[in-house]
Structure formats: structure tokens, C-alpha cells
């Protein structure tokens, strides 16, 4: 293939296909109504998938006709962040709404299907080099932002549609698999929680009441971010539990005792802030302060401790929220409060039913880590043409 | 960098039928551009001073036009018209300021080029103050200083003089410029960041205070009134519920210690046609109480949180429940406010959360004494991030001097009880950093309080009070004693009922989730194949 030609994004849009959000005053929180036309906001672009449709606010049809008719988006449009987390991108999904309004902080592009695939444009913006370019061109007075002019000029590698599709199919397959893995993990967790609660409620004779602290050792992490070396294992703070490693994640070469290490499948319990209990699924890492590593006693399964903590979580959260300080937390004595747990002689039967759901969720999460790493390696190289995709017909069987 | 094309789109939205909100926003953006290197706090005095000048001039012209029409309708010959038009009483009697010729906007516009705009405006301010006793010493005379860029000032005058910001017909100057003034106050509060909190309380919080207290008639007092937002909102409440003819049913009393803020408040009241008493000048409420004999029916206040440097006199008679500590004025504000309440007065105060639970430096004892005196009617825990200017979580204290049924008012007897409301989960984020209480949130909180108190408004809506786990609880003094007189609502309202979200029977839910999981497995297996196929096509 010859050298790739980069052309401005606007050349891939239909005429007038690049539009911004409304004036700030044209769309304010008081315009929001319980149903109507959904508004696409930053959070809809925040997930790693094409689009996060889990939460919308709405405005009325009348409001749209009156003030927002120039700020509409429809399925297949590509949406970009104008201000906020620069570099975010999404594709408006086919269902369940026929049209959307974009908020003040978004811009959208209607792709000219004769020259580009919407998902191709989307993946161009997932390229870390593109994100860097956007950040470099951003206007930094006030909240850093870009505008339609800057967006329209961003360079996109020009390729024939058939080549675009090949790239999109590879990356799309990986992303789709990640998405289904998320669904598997979530379903497994919900199902297990439900069946556990059902057991506790319906089998009173097989339920015992004992202090939560009698079921496990709650090992508090230490201040391991101090004097960090920047290399080695990740230090797990609450941010890493919630959303994995990011720009501010700390790495440390320090040697720590086993009880301060989290490995895939371990239960972690953040006992300050918003209070979370989580299953660690990333590679071995170091547990920082304010987080308990929960080590079950007497060979109890991890999932059981996870569920026991979860039944107390609401209570713990309200204790923490009542602290006058901004950073709420619970104290060790709160762990001594009783919980309802299955009696010793039924644990192993329950484990054989519910343990696999825990394991399957973990497997899905771990597999997604690999898939994501593969995608992030391939994406920039596919975009730059450094590696290419063969025609499907020519593909050969290769053992992976 | 590619050419910026944003300009064209911004301006393109203007023709056609722009709303008032658009206009305000356009005006703000343009004014903000002219700010140049001046800091927001300083610039505020220029812009708001000019908006005020525009207002008095517009209101004057409106009245002048009305007089002309009346006179001509009465058949009085035109030759005698001027006599009526220049009769000062015809203006003052209608709540309009007398604006001498040289202070009228038309005069400024006509002579700006020849005489130097800064000097002209300073003279106009002076002339208005001389002709109107109530504005003496209030208006800024800062426009002709050396540090003022006269060219920019001229542009700013043109901008504010824009015909679209003139009152007309059904939108008198008071409405148009009153809105502009309020909008600018809010914008400046944001621009000033932390310090902006001194003169501005977020609108949704003020609204909640007013809706709780329902100040239909009587004396309304704010001991730290900032730019006067509480008064404007109280006035709006009266007009909304009783009509414009009742707007003078409330009398406004305020005090403010910051000179510039005090001026802003005076102008804010004037522009909204509220005749209030903010004292003859600015002053510190603790050192120099400007309303020593006032007994207020309603107190609305948002004192500075945790003020550590304040003028404290140990044996001040206001400290009936204990001398507040030197390093925190929270309980000084609360006791000052209690001391101002009339026999049946009520108060709503915004304060930092620490005030509900602190036990340092005797604050615990003061709180206990106030609770035991049965003065607290309601405590509301607010959601975080309502105040752009501070990250400190805040709460609302409500006092009622008399919690008995009060005869014909037929209120519920709430002596010995306190209502706790936990509103921490309410509100909607309007951007990354700021939350507001929605109209529904405000109604739910206020309705809960009114139902508990058994007010006429609650009876009209047929509301009955009930404890709601996780949201509200009516506690007895005995229960509060058990909690050591800590007033944090979270301690009393308990945890919400476990959400049985959809009432779906658990067996059905298990069956549904199981099916969803199996479907995901199948999809996963199919995708596994697709991923293999696709990866095999990669040509490294």
C-alpha cells in the first residue's frame, strides 16, 4: 500500500454535518422533564464501549422544536466532547430512541456513508495519538475545550471503505467481546447475590448470626504510595478499585508481606469514602491504606465474604456519611456487628452452587483485560497502516 | 491551528426571536470580554453600577411617558405638559427615582464622545444621589479614575444601552433590568470563586429557605444580607402567592459588613422596587448591630461558614445559651438570629455541617441549650456541591419561637419535637462541579415540613406527615438527648427500606437473570469465534 493520506475530518461529513451543542442558556437543568427527547451528555461517552445508554435526561418535544432543532443527533452519528474530558467519543446507538439532543459540551458529526464508516471515524478518535493531538490543540482559557473549527480540521487517514471495514471488524469484534464479558460478569454477580439473599430468607433454620469480623481477617493496607518508585506493582487505592489504573496510579517496587497483596479473586473492602466492596481481577497488586484485604477464615470461600459484607454495606455507608468530615469512614468495632450467614454445614453445598458464578465472572473480567490490551496494541498500528488486515478469504487457520 | 469558526455560529443564533435568557447571556459574554485585565471583583462594581443607572433612567422614562399619556387624556393643553412632566412628586410618589437631565441615559449617549464618558457617568451618579436621599452614598463614583480604560468603558455603555435591554410594554424596566442584575450577580459570584460566596447564595438554596418559612407578611431580616438575594426571593414569593398588590406586606431589614456588597444590596433592592432598611451604612453585625430593637417575623440568613476572625464580646446579652468560641462564629450567628425573633418568629439559616455535631470549645453545650429551649423546629442535611464557592457540606437550621398550635392558625402541636430531613441524595448536577435542588426537590422538602407543622398550605394540599425511613423523622427532645444533642439528620432518619425495586418475586427474578446469563454465554461463544476469525486476518 502506498503512503496514507491524511485529510481533514470535515471531508468525511455530509454537508452541514458538523454541529455543536446549544447555547448554555438554551438548555438548563430546569428544562429537564421525565420523558421526551434524550439528551446526550459527557457521561454517555464515558464508558469504554461505543456509547453508554444507561442514563439519560430528557427535554420535551416542544422545547426541541422551539430551541434545540439545530442540535439534534440521530443513530449512527459520531459524538465528540467539546469540553470536559477531551478526546471522548461515542456513536449514537440504533435503539431505543430515534433522535437525541446533544448537550452544551458535545459536538456531533453526521458521517457521509459514501466515504466513511461511522465506526472507522470512532476508532480514529480512540487512537491515543488523536487524543494527544486534541489536547494539544485545545483552547486553554477557562475550561480546556475545542470547537467545531478545531474538530473539523483534525486529520483522518483516508482509505477505501472496504479497508475501513476490515479494520473496524477486527477492533469491533474485540470490543463486542469485552461488552459481552461485562454482561456475563454482571449477571453472574447479580444472580449469585439474589440466590444468596433467597437462601438466607427462606432457610431460617440453616442461618446463624455471628459478628462479621469472625468470618475473616480484615487486613488494613498501609501507606504504600509513599516513596513509590514508579515501577513494579500497582498500588491499589479506591480509584484503582473503581476504575482500574489511570493517569494518577502509583507503582512501587517495594516488597510487602503476602497479606498486603491482592491477587485475582481476592476480596477488597474500602472502608472510607463511599465504601465499596470489590473482587480484584487485575494482576497482583499492593493494597494501600483505607482498604481491607479480606482473608476468609476456616477455608470459607471468597464470594461468601463478599456477600456478607454486601449485606452490611448500606448500614456502613450511612454510618460513614454521618461523620461531619468530608471523608466518612467506619471503625473497626463496626465490623463486630452480627450478620446473617449460612451455618457451617451448608456452606459447602452453597459453595458448589454459587462458587462457579463467582469464578465465571472473574474469568470474564480477566479475559477482558487481555482483549483490551490486544485492542490497544492493534488500534494505533492498524490506523497508521503499520499492520494490515487480510481479506477474509485469504485468512489462514493459525493456532493462537 | 485552524481558523476559529466559533464566532459565526454564536452570532448566528441572535437574529430571529432570542429569549431573554439568550440576551442576558450575550450581554454577559460581551461585558466579560470588555473586562480586560481588571479582576472580577472590581469589574462587578462597574457593570452593576451601569446596569443600575440604566434601570433608574429607563424607569424614569417609562413613568414620564405614562404621565404624558395621562395628562393628554385628561385634556390638558400641551403647553402645560412640561409642568407635569417635571413634577418630582409624580415620580417619587410612584416609587420611581427622580433622574435629573444630566443623568439620563439619552444624555450620556449623546455626549459620550465629546465630554469623556467616565466623567459624565460619575457626574450622573452624583446627580442621582443628590436628588434621591435614599441613594445617598450608595452609587459608585469610580468611572473616571486613571486606571479605567475609557474606550472600553464607552463600549460597555453602548452594550448596556442596547435597546433590547430596555423595558417596554408588558416588560417594565424593573423586570428586564432586575433580571439582568440578578443574573450578573450570579455570574460574578462564579467568576470570583471562593470570595463570591460572600455576596451570593445559590438560588435553589434561597428558594428552599423561602418556601419553608412562607413569609406572606411581616418583618423579614437578614443579618448578613450580602447582595440582598433573600429579600428579592421573599418578595417574589409574596407576589407569586398573593399578587403584586401585596408586595409591601413584607418589610425588609438587613445588615452587611462589606461596603461594596452593601452598595450592591442597596441597588438590588432599589432595582426590584423593594424599600428596605439596610442601615444607614455597612457595619459588622456583632460589633455594631444596626437593628438593635428589631423583632423579626422571619429571619433568612447564610452567614459565612466557620468564621474564625470575628468581633466577640464575652458578656454580650445575645449569648443567652453560652458564649461562642473566639475561633468560630457559627453559634454567634445562631444566637444573634434567635435574639431577633418575634414572639412567633421563625428563622432559616444555612450553616456548615460541623454546627450540627461539633463539641469543641463549648459548642456542644450551646447547641444542647438551644435544643432544650425548644427553639429548633427542623434540621435539613443538604447534598454536597450546592455551593460552587466551598466544598464544605452544608445544612439548614430552622428555628420557631413558638411550636404550639397558635390559636386560629391551627398548627400541629410540635412542642418538644424536631423534624429531621435528610436531603443529601437530592439535587441534580448541572455541570461537573455544581449541583442544584430541582423544583421537585424543593417542593418535597418544604411539603414535608409544612405537613409536619400542619400549616394552612399543607391543609390546602391535604398533606399528612409521616416518618419516611432514610428521609425524614420527627424526634422528641428525649431522643435527641440520647444522641448527645447531635442534630445530624442521618442519625435520626434511619436507613431506607431495602429497595425491592420492582416488586418482582425473587424466584422470577432469578429465572430472568439466569436466562440473561445463558443468552450472554451464547453470545460470548459466538463472539469468541468472531474474534478468532478476525485476529487470524491480521497481517503482522
Coordinates of N, CA, C and O in Angstrom, one line a residue, chain A residues 10 23-26 29 32 41 57 67 70 82-85 137-139 143 145 147-150 152-153 166 169-170 173-174 176-177 180-181 183-185 187-188 190-191 194-195 197-198 201 314-315 318 321-326 357 360 367 371 374 378 382 386-392 395-400, chain B residues 1-6 9-14 19 21-22 24-26 29 183 353-354 357 391-393 422 424 428-430 432 436 438 440 488-492 494-499 506-507 509-514 516-517 519-521 523-528 530-540:
Chain A
X10 N -13.7 17.1 8.3 CA -14.9 17.6 7.7 C -15.2 17.0 6.3 O -16.3 16.9 5.9
X23 N -26.5 26.8 22.9 CA -26.1 27.9 23.9 C -26.3 27.4 25.3 O -27.4 26.8 25.5
X24 N -25.5 27.7 26.2 CA -25.7 27.3 27.6 C -27.1 27.6 28.1 O -27.7 26.8 28.7
X25 N -27.5 28.8 27.8 CA -28.8 29.2 28.4 C -30.0 28.6 27.7 O -31.1 28.6 28.2
X26 N -29.8 27.9 26.6 CA -30.9 27.3 25.9 C -31.3 26.0 26.4 O -32.3 25.4 26.2
X29 N -30.9 23.0 33.5 CA -31.5 21.8 34.2 C -33.0 21.9 34.4 O -33.7 20.9 34.5
X32 N -35.2 20.0 32.0 CA -35.3 18.5 32.0 C -36.7 18.0 32.5 O -37.3 18.6 33.4
X41 N -25.0 13.6 27.0 CA -24.1 14.3 27.8 C -22.8 13.6 27.9 O -22.7 12.5 27.4
X57 N -31.1 12.2 30.6 CA -32.1 13.2 31.0 C -32.9 13.5 29.7 O -32.4 13.2 28.6
X67 N -36.2 25.5 20.6 CA -34.8 26.0 20.8 C -33.7 25.1 20.3 O -32.6 25.5 20.2
X70 N -31.5 22.7 16.0 CA -30.2 22.7 15.4 C -29.1 21.8 16.1 O -28.0 21.8 15.7
X82 N -16.7 18.4 23.6 CA -16.2 19.7 23.3 C -15.5 20.3 24.5 O -14.4 20.9 24.4
X83 N -16.1 20.1 25.7 CA -15.4 20.5 26.9 C -15.6 19.4 27.9 O -16.6 18.7 27.8
X84 N -14.8 19.3 28.9 CA -14.9 18.2 29.8 C -13.7 17.3 29.6 O -12.6 17.7 29.4
X85 N -13.9 15.9 29.5 CA -12.8 15.0 29.3 C -12.6 15.0 27.8 O -13.2 14.3 27.1
X137 N -4.3 20.9 20.8 CA -4.9 22.0 20.0 C -6.0 22.7 20.9 O -6.6 23.6 20.4
X138 N -6.3 22.2 22.1 CA -7.4 22.7 22.8 C -7.1 24.2 23.2 O -6.0 24.6 23.4
X139 N -8.2 24.9 23.3 CA -8.2 26.3 23.8 C -8.2 26.2 25.3 O -9.0 25.6 25.9
X143 N -12.1 26.5 31.1 CA -12.1 25.1 31.0 C -11.5 24.7 29.6 O -12.0 25.2 28.6
X145 N -11.1 23.4 26.1 CA -12.2 23.0 25.2 C -11.7 23.1 23.8 O -10.7 23.8 23.5
X147 N -13.4 23.5 19.6 CA -14.7 24.0 18.9 C -14.8 23.3 17.6 O -14.0 22.4 17.2
X148 N -15.9 23.6 16.9 CA -16.1 22.9 15.6 C -15.0 23.1 14.6 O -14.7 22.2 13.9
X149 N -14.4 24.3 14.7 CA -13.3 24.6 13.7 C -12.1 23.7 13.9 O -11.6 23.1 13.0
X150 N -11.8 23.5 15.2 CA -10.7 22.6 15.5 C -11.0 21.2 15.2 O -10.2 20.5 14.5
X152 N -13.1 20.1 13.0 CA -13.3 19.8 11.5 C -11.9 19.6 10.9 O -11.8 19.0 9.8
X153 N -10.9 20.2 11.5 CA -9.6 20.1 10.8 C -8.7 18.9 11.3 O -7.6 18.7 10.8
X166 N -12.6 -3.5 7.2 CA -11.8 -4.6 7.7 C -11.2 -4.2 9.1 O -11.2 -5.0 10.0
X169 N -13.9 -4.2 11.7 CA -14.4 -5.5 12.1 C -13.4 -6.2 13.1 O -13.9 -6.8 14.1
X170 N -12.2 -6.0 13.0 CA -11.2 -6.5 13.9 C -11.4 -5.9 15.3 O -11.7 -6.6 16.3
X173 N -14.9 -6.6 16.9 CA -15.0 -7.9 17.5 C -14.5 -7.9 18.9 O -15.1 -8.5 19.8
X174 N -13.3 -7.3 19.1 CA -12.7 -7.3 20.4 C -13.6 -6.5 21.4 O -13.9 -7.0 22.5
X176 N -16.8 -5.9 21.1 CA -18.1 -6.6 21.4 C -17.9 -7.7 22.4 O -18.7 -7.9 23.3
X177 N -16.7 -8.4 22.3 CA -16.5 -9.5 23.2 C -16.3 -8.9 24.6 O -16.8 -9.5 25.6
X180 N -19.7 -8.1 26.0 CA -20.5 -9.3 26.5 C -19.9 -9.9 27.8 O -20.6 -10.4 28.6
X181 N -18.6 -9.8 27.9 CA -18.0 -10.2 29.1 C -18.4 -9.4 30.3 O -18.7 -10.0 31.4
X183 N -21.3 -8.1 30.6 CA -22.7 -8.5 30.9 C -22.6 -9.8 31.6 O -23.4 -10.1 32.6
X184 N -21.7 -10.7 31.2 CA -21.6 -12.0 31.9 C -21.3 -11.8 33.4 O -21.9 -12.3 34.3
X185 N -20.2 -11.0 33.6 CA -19.8 -10.7 35.0 C -20.9 -10.1 35.8 O -21.2 -10.6 36.9
X187 N -24.2 -10.3 35.3 CA -25.3 -11.2 35.5 C -24.9 -12.3 36.6 O -25.7 -12.6 37.4
X188 N -23.7 -12.8 36.5 CA -23.2 -13.7 37.5 C -23.3 -13.2 38.9 O -23.8 -13.8 39.8
X190 N -25.1 -10.6 40.0 CA -26.5 -10.3 40.4 C -27.2 -11.6 40.8 O -27.9 -11.7 41.8
X191 N -27.0 -12.6 40.0 CA -27.7 -13.9 40.2 C -27.2 -14.5 41.5 O -28.0 -15.0 42.3
X194 N -28.6 -12.6 44.5 CA -30.0 -12.9 44.7 C -30.2 -14.2 45.3 O -31.0 -14.4 46.2
X195 N -29.5 -15.2 44.8 CA -29.7 -16.6 45.3 C -29.2 -16.7 46.8 O -29.8 -17.4 47.6
X197 N -29.3 -14.1 49.0 CA -30.4 -13.5 49.8 C -31.6 -14.4 49.9 O -32.2 -14.6 51.0
X198 N -31.9 -15.1 48.8 CA -33.0 -16.0 48.8 C -32.8 -17.1 49.8 O -33.7 -17.5 50.6
X201 N -33.2 -15.8 53.4 CA -34.6 -15.5 53.8 C -35.4 -16.8 53.9 O -36.3 -16.8 54.7
X314 N -24.9 -1.0 53.1 CA -25.8 0.2 53.3 C -25.7 0.8 54.7 O -25.6 2.0 54.8
X315 N -25.7 -0.1 55.7 CA -25.5 0.4 57.1 C -24.2 1.1 57.2 O -24.1 2.2 57.8
X318 N -24.1 4.5 55.7 CA -24.8 5.5 56.4 C -24.1 6.0 57.7 O -24.1 7.1 58.1
X321 N -21.5 8.3 56.3 CA -22.0 9.5 55.8 C -22.3 10.5 56.9 O -22.4 11.7 56.8
X322 N -22.6 9.9 58.1 CA -22.9 10.8 59.3 C -21.8 11.5 59.9 O -21.9 12.3 60.8
X323 N -20.6 11.1 59.5 CA -19.4 11.8 60.1 C -19.4 13.2 59.5 O -19.8 13.5 58.4
X324 N -19.1 14.2 60.4 CA -19.2 15.6 59.9 C -18.1 15.9 58.9 O -18.2 16.8 58.1
X325 N -17.0 15.1 58.9 CA -15.9 15.4 58.0 C -16.3 15.1 56.5 O -17.3 14.3 56.3
X326 N -15.6 15.6 55.6 CA -15.9 15.3 54.2 C -15.6 13.8 53.9 O -16.3 13.2 53.0
X357 N -20.4 -19.3 39.9 CA -20.8 -17.9 39.4 C -19.7 -16.9 39.6 O -19.5 -16.0 38.8
X360 N -16.8 -17.7 37.3 CA -17.1 -17.3 35.9 C -17.0 -15.8 35.6 O -16.5 -15.4 34.6
X367 N -10.4 -12.1 31.1 CA -10.3 -12.3 29.7 C -10.4 -10.9 29.0 O -9.7 -10.6 28.1
X371 N -8.2 -8.9 26.2 CA -8.8 -8.4 24.9 C -8.5 -6.9 24.8 O -8.2 -6.4 23.7
X374 N -4.9 -6.2 23.8 CA -4.8 -6.6 22.4 C -5.3 -5.5 21.5 O -4.6 -5.0 20.6
X378 N -3.2 -3.1 18.9 CA -3.5 -3.2 17.4 C -4.0 -1.8 16.9 O -3.6 -1.5 15.8
X382 N -3.0 -0.4 13.3 CA -3.9 -0.6 12.2 C -4.2 0.8 11.5 O -4.3 0.9 10.3
X386 N 0.7 0.4 9.8 CA 1.9 -0.4 10.1 C 1.6 -1.9 10.0 O 2.4 -2.7 9.6
X387 N 0.4 -2.3 10.5 CA -0.1 -3.6 10.2 C -1.4 -3.6 9.5 O -2.2 -2.6 9.6
X388 N -1.7 -4.6 8.7 CA -2.9 -4.6 7.9 C -3.7 -5.8 8.1 O -3.3 -6.8 8.7
X389 N -4.9 -5.7 7.6 CA -5.9 -6.8 7.7 C -6.1 -7.5 6.3 O -6.4 -6.8 5.4
X390 N -5.9 -8.8 6.3 CA -6.1 -9.5 5.0 C -7.6 -9.7 4.7 O -8.4 -9.6 5.6
X391 N -7.9 -9.9 3.5 CA -9.3 -10.3 3.1 C -9.7 -11.5 3.9 O -8.8 -12.4 4.1
X392 N -10.9 -11.6 4.2 CA -11.4 -12.7 5.0 C -11.1 -14.0 4.2 O -10.7 -15.0 4.8
X395 N -7.7 -15.4 4.8 CA -7.2 -15.7 6.2 C -6.9 -17.2 6.3 O -7.6 -18.1 5.8
X396 N -5.8 -17.5 7.0 CA -5.5 -18.9 7.2 C -5.7 -19.3 8.6 O -5.6 -18.5 9.5
X397 N -5.9 -20.5 8.8 CA -6.1 -21.0 10.2 C -4.7 -20.9 10.9 O -3.7 -21.4 10.4
X398 N -4.7 -20.3 12.0 CA -3.5 -20.3 12.8 C -3.8 -20.6 14.3 O -4.8 -20.1 14.8
X399 N -3.1 -21.4 14.9 CA -3.4 -21.7 16.3 C -3.0 -20.4 17.1 O -1.9 -19.9 16.8
X400 N -3.8 -20.0 18.0 CA -3.5 -18.8 18.8 C -2.7 -19.2 20.1 O -3.1 -20.2 20.7
Chain B
X1 N -2.6 26.2 13.9 CA -4.0 26.0 14.4 C -5.0 26.4 13.3 O -4.8 27.5 12.7
X2 N -6.1 25.7 13.1 CA -7.0 26.0 12.1 C -7.8 27.3 12.5 O -7.9 27.6 13.6
X3 N -8.4 28.0 11.5 CA -9.1 29.2 11.9 C -10.3 28.9 12.8 O -10.9 27.8 12.7
X4 N -10.6 29.8 13.7 CA -11.7 29.6 14.6 C -13.0 29.9 13.9 O -13.1 31.0 13.3
X5 N -13.9 29.0 14.0 CA -15.2 29.3 13.3 C -16.3 29.5 14.2 O -17.4 29.7 13.9
X6 N -15.9 29.5 15.5 CA -17.0 29.5 16.5 C -17.8 30.8 16.5 O -19.0 30.8 16.6
X9 N -21.1 30.9 14.4 CA -22.2 30.2 15.0 C -22.8 30.9 16.1 O -24.0 30.9 16.3
X10 N -22.0 31.5 17.0 CA -22.5 32.2 18.1 C -23.4 33.3 17.8 O -24.5 33.5 18.3
X11 N -23.0 34.1 16.8 CA -23.7 35.2 16.4 C -25.0 34.8 15.6 O -26.0 35.5 15.7
X12 N -24.8 33.8 14.9 CA -25.9 33.4 14.0 C -27.2 33.1 14.8 O -28.3 33.2 14.3
X13 N -27.0 32.8 16.1 CA -28.2 32.4 16.9 C -29.0 33.6 17.3 O -30.1 33.5 17.8
X14 N -28.4 34.8 17.1 CA -29.1 36.0 17.6 C -30.3 36.5 16.9 O -31.3 36.8 17.6
X19 N -34.5 34.7 23.2 CA -35.2 34.8 24.5 C -34.4 35.7 25.4 O -33.3 36.1 25.2
X21 N -33.3 35.0 28.2 CA -32.1 34.2 28.7 C -30.9 34.4 27.8 O -29.8 34.6 28.2
X22 N -31.2 34.3 26.4 CA -30.1 34.4 25.5 C -29.5 35.8 25.5 O -28.3 35.9 25.5
X24 N -29.4 37.9 28.0 CA -28.6 38.1 29.2 C -27.2 37.4 29.0 O -26.2 38.0 29.4
X25 N -27.3 36.3 28.4 CA -26.1 35.5 28.2 C -25.1 36.3 27.3 O -23.9 36.3 27.5
X26 N -25.7 36.8 26.2 CA -25.0 37.5 25.2 C -24.3 38.8 25.9 O -23.2 39.1 25.7
X29 N -21.5 37.8 28.1 CA -20.3 37.4 27.4 C -19.6 38.6 26.9 O -18.3 38.8 26.9
X183 N -28.8 38.1 37.3 CA -28.1 37.2 36.5 C -26.6 37.5 36.6 O -25.7 36.7 36.8
X353 N -21.9 22.0 58.1 CA -22.4 20.8 58.8 C -21.8 20.6 60.2 O -22.4 20.0 61.0
X354 N -20.6 21.1 60.4 CA -20.0 21.0 61.7 C -20.8 21.5 62.8 O -20.8 21.0 63.9
X357 N -22.9 18.9 64.9 CA -22.3 17.9 65.7 C -21.1 18.3 66.5 O -20.6 17.6 67.4
X391 N -16.4 23.7 49.3 CA -16.6 22.2 49.3 C -17.2 21.8 50.6 O -17.6 20.6 50.8
X392 N -17.3 22.7 51.6 CA -17.8 22.2 52.9 C -19.3 21.9 52.8 O -20.0 22.6 52.3
X393 N -19.6 20.7 53.3 CA -21.0 20.3 53.2 C -21.9 21.2 54.1 O -21.4 21.6 55.2
X422 N -33.3 14.4 55.7 CA -32.0 14.1 55.1 C -32.2 14.2 53.6 O -32.7 13.4 52.9
X424 N -29.6 14.6 51.5 CA -28.3 14.5 50.9 C -28.3 13.9 49.6 O -27.4 14.1 48.8
X428 N -29.6 17.8 41.4 CA -29.1 17.4 40.1 C -27.9 18.1 39.7 O -27.8 19.3 39.9
X429 N -26.9 17.4 39.2 CA -25.7 18.1 38.8 C -26.0 18.9 37.5 O -26.5 18.4 36.5
X430 N -25.6 20.2 37.5 CA -25.8 21.0 36.3 C -24.5 21.1 35.5 O -24.6 21.3 34.3
X432 N -20.0 19.7 35.9 CA -19.1 18.8 36.6 C -19.0 19.2 38.1 O -18.8 18.3 38.9
X436 N -27.8 21.6 41.8 CA -28.9 22.4 42.2 C -30.0 21.6 42.7 O -30.1 20.4 42.3
X438 N -33.7 20.7 42.5 CA -34.8 21.0 41.5 C -36.0 21.5 42.1 O -36.2 21.4 43.4
X440 N -38.8 20.1 42.1 CA -39.5 19.0 42.8 C -38.8 18.7 44.2 O -39.5 18.4 45.2
X488 N -27.4 15.9 63.5 CA -27.2 15.4 62.2 C -28.4 14.5 61.7 O -28.7 13.5 62.4
X489 N -29.2 14.9 60.7 CA -30.4 14.2 60.3 C -30.1 12.7 60.1 O -31.0 11.8 60.5
X490 N -29.0 12.3 59.5 CA -28.7 10.9 59.2 C -28.8 10.0 60.5 O -29.2 8.9 60.4
X491 N -28.6 10.6 61.6 CA -28.7 9.8 62.9 C -30.1 9.4 63.2 O -30.3 8.5 64.0
X492 N -31.0 10.2 62.8 CA -32.4 10.0 63.2 C -33.3 9.3 62.1 O -34.2 8.6 62.5
X494 N -32.7 7.1 60.0 CA -32.5 5.7 59.7 C -32.2 5.4 58.3 O -31.9 6.3 57.5
X495 N -32.1 4.1 57.9 CA -31.8 3.8 56.5 C -33.0 3.4 55.8 O -34.0 3.0 56.3
X496 N -33.0 3.8 54.5 CA -34.2 3.5 53.7 C -34.5 2.0 53.7 O -33.6 1.2 53.8
X497 N -35.8 1.7 53.5 CA -36.2 0.3 53.3 C -35.4 -0.3 52.2 O -35.2 0.3 51.2
X498 N -35.0 -1.6 52.4 CA -34.2 -2.2 51.3 C -35.1 -2.1 50.0 O -36.3 -2.4 50.1
X499 N -34.5 -1.7 49.0 CA -35.3 -1.4 47.8 C -35.7 -2.7 47.1 O -34.8 -3.5 46.6
X506 N -38.8 -12.9 44.0 CA -37.4 -13.3 43.9 C -37.2 -14.5 42.9 O -36.2 -14.5 42.1
X507 N -38.1 -15.4 42.9 CA -37.9 -16.6 42.1 C -38.0 -16.2 40.6 O -37.2 -16.7 39.8
X509 N -37.2 -13.3 39.4 CA -36.0 -12.5 39.1 C -34.8 -13.5 38.9 O -34.1 -13.2 37.9
X510 N -34.7 -14.5 39.7 CA -33.7 -15.5 39.5 C -33.8 -16.1 38.1 O -32.8 -16.3 37.3
X511 N -35.0 -16.5 37.7 CA -35.2 -17.1 36.5 C -34.9 -16.2 35.3 O -34.2 -16.6 34.4
X512 N -35.2 -14.9 35.5 CA -35.0 -14.0 34.4 C -33.4 -13.8 34.2 O -32.9 -13.8 33.1
X513 N -32.8 -13.6 35.4 CA -31.3 -13.4 35.3 C -30.6 -14.6 34.8 O -29.6 -14.5 34.1
X514 N -31.1 -15.8 35.1 CA -30.5 -17.0 34.7 C -30.5 -17.0 33.1 O -29.6 -17.3 32.4
X516 N -30.9 -14.5 31.1 CA -30.0 -13.4 30.6 C -28.5 -13.9 30.6 O -27.8 -13.7 29.6
X517 N -28.2 -14.6 31.6 CA -26.8 -15.1 31.7 C -26.5 -16.1 30.6 O -25.5 -16.1 29.9
X519 N -28.1 -16.4 27.8 CA -28.0 -15.7 26.5 C -26.6 -15.1 26.3 O -26.1 -15.1 25.2
X520 N -26.1 -14.5 27.4 CA -24.8 -13.8 27.3 C -23.7 -14.9 27.0 O -22.8 -14.6 26.2
X521 N -23.9 -16.1 27.6 CA -22.9 -17.2 27.3 C -22.9 -17.5 25.8 O -21.9 -17.7 25.2
X523 N -23.9 -15.7 23.3 CA -23.4 -14.5 22.5 C -21.8 -14.6 22.7 O -21.1 -14.3 21.7
X524 N -21.4 -14.9 23.9 CA -20.0 -14.9 24.1 C -19.3 -16.0 23.3 O -18.2 -15.8 22.7
X525 N -19.9 -17.1 23.2 CA -19.4 -18.2 22.4 C -19.3 -17.8 20.9 O -18.3 -18.1 20.2
X526 N -20.3 -17.2 20.4 CA -20.4 -16.7 19.0 C -19.2 -15.7 18.8 O -18.5 -15.8 17.8
X527 N -19.1 -14.8 19.7 CA -18.1 -13.7 19.6 C -16.7 -14.3 19.7 O -15.8 -13.8 19.0
X528 N -16.6 -15.3 20.5 CA -15.3 -15.9 20.6 C -14.8 -16.4 19.2 O -13.6 -16.2 18.8
X530 N -15.9 -15.1 16.3 CA -15.6 -13.9 15.5 C -14.2 -13.4 15.8 O -13.4 -13.0 14.9
X531 N -13.9 -13.3 17.1 CA -12.6 -12.7 17.5 C -11.5 -13.6 16.9 O -10.5 -13.0 16.3
X532 N -11.6 -14.9 17.0 CA -10.6 -15.8 16.4 C -10.4 -15.5 14.9 O -9.3 -15.3 14.4
X533 N -11.6 -15.4 14.2 CA -11.5 -15.2 12.7 C -10.8 -13.8 12.4 O -10.0 -13.8 11.6
X534 N -11.2 -12.8 13.2 CA -10.7 -11.5 12.9 C -9.2 -11.4 13.2 O -8.4 -10.9 12.4
X535 N -8.8 -12.0 14.3 CA -7.3 -12.0 14.6 C -6.5 -12.7 13.6 O -5.3 -12.4 13.4
X536 N -7.1 -13.7 13.0 CA -6.3 -14.5 12.1 C -6.1 -13.7 10.8 O -5.3 -14.1 9.9
X537 N -6.9 -12.7 10.6 CA -6.7 -11.9 9.4 C -5.6 -10.8 9.5 O -5.3 -10.2 8.5
X538 N -5.1 -10.7 10.7 CA -4.1 -9.6 10.9 C -2.8 -10.1 10.3 O -2.3 -11.1 10.6
X539 N -2.3 -9.1 9.5 CA -1.1 -9.4 8.8 C 0.1 -8.6 9.4 O 0.3 -7.5 9.1
X540 N 0.8 -9.3 10.3 CA 1.8 -8.5 11.0 C 3.1 -8.5 10.2 O 3.5 -9.6 9.7

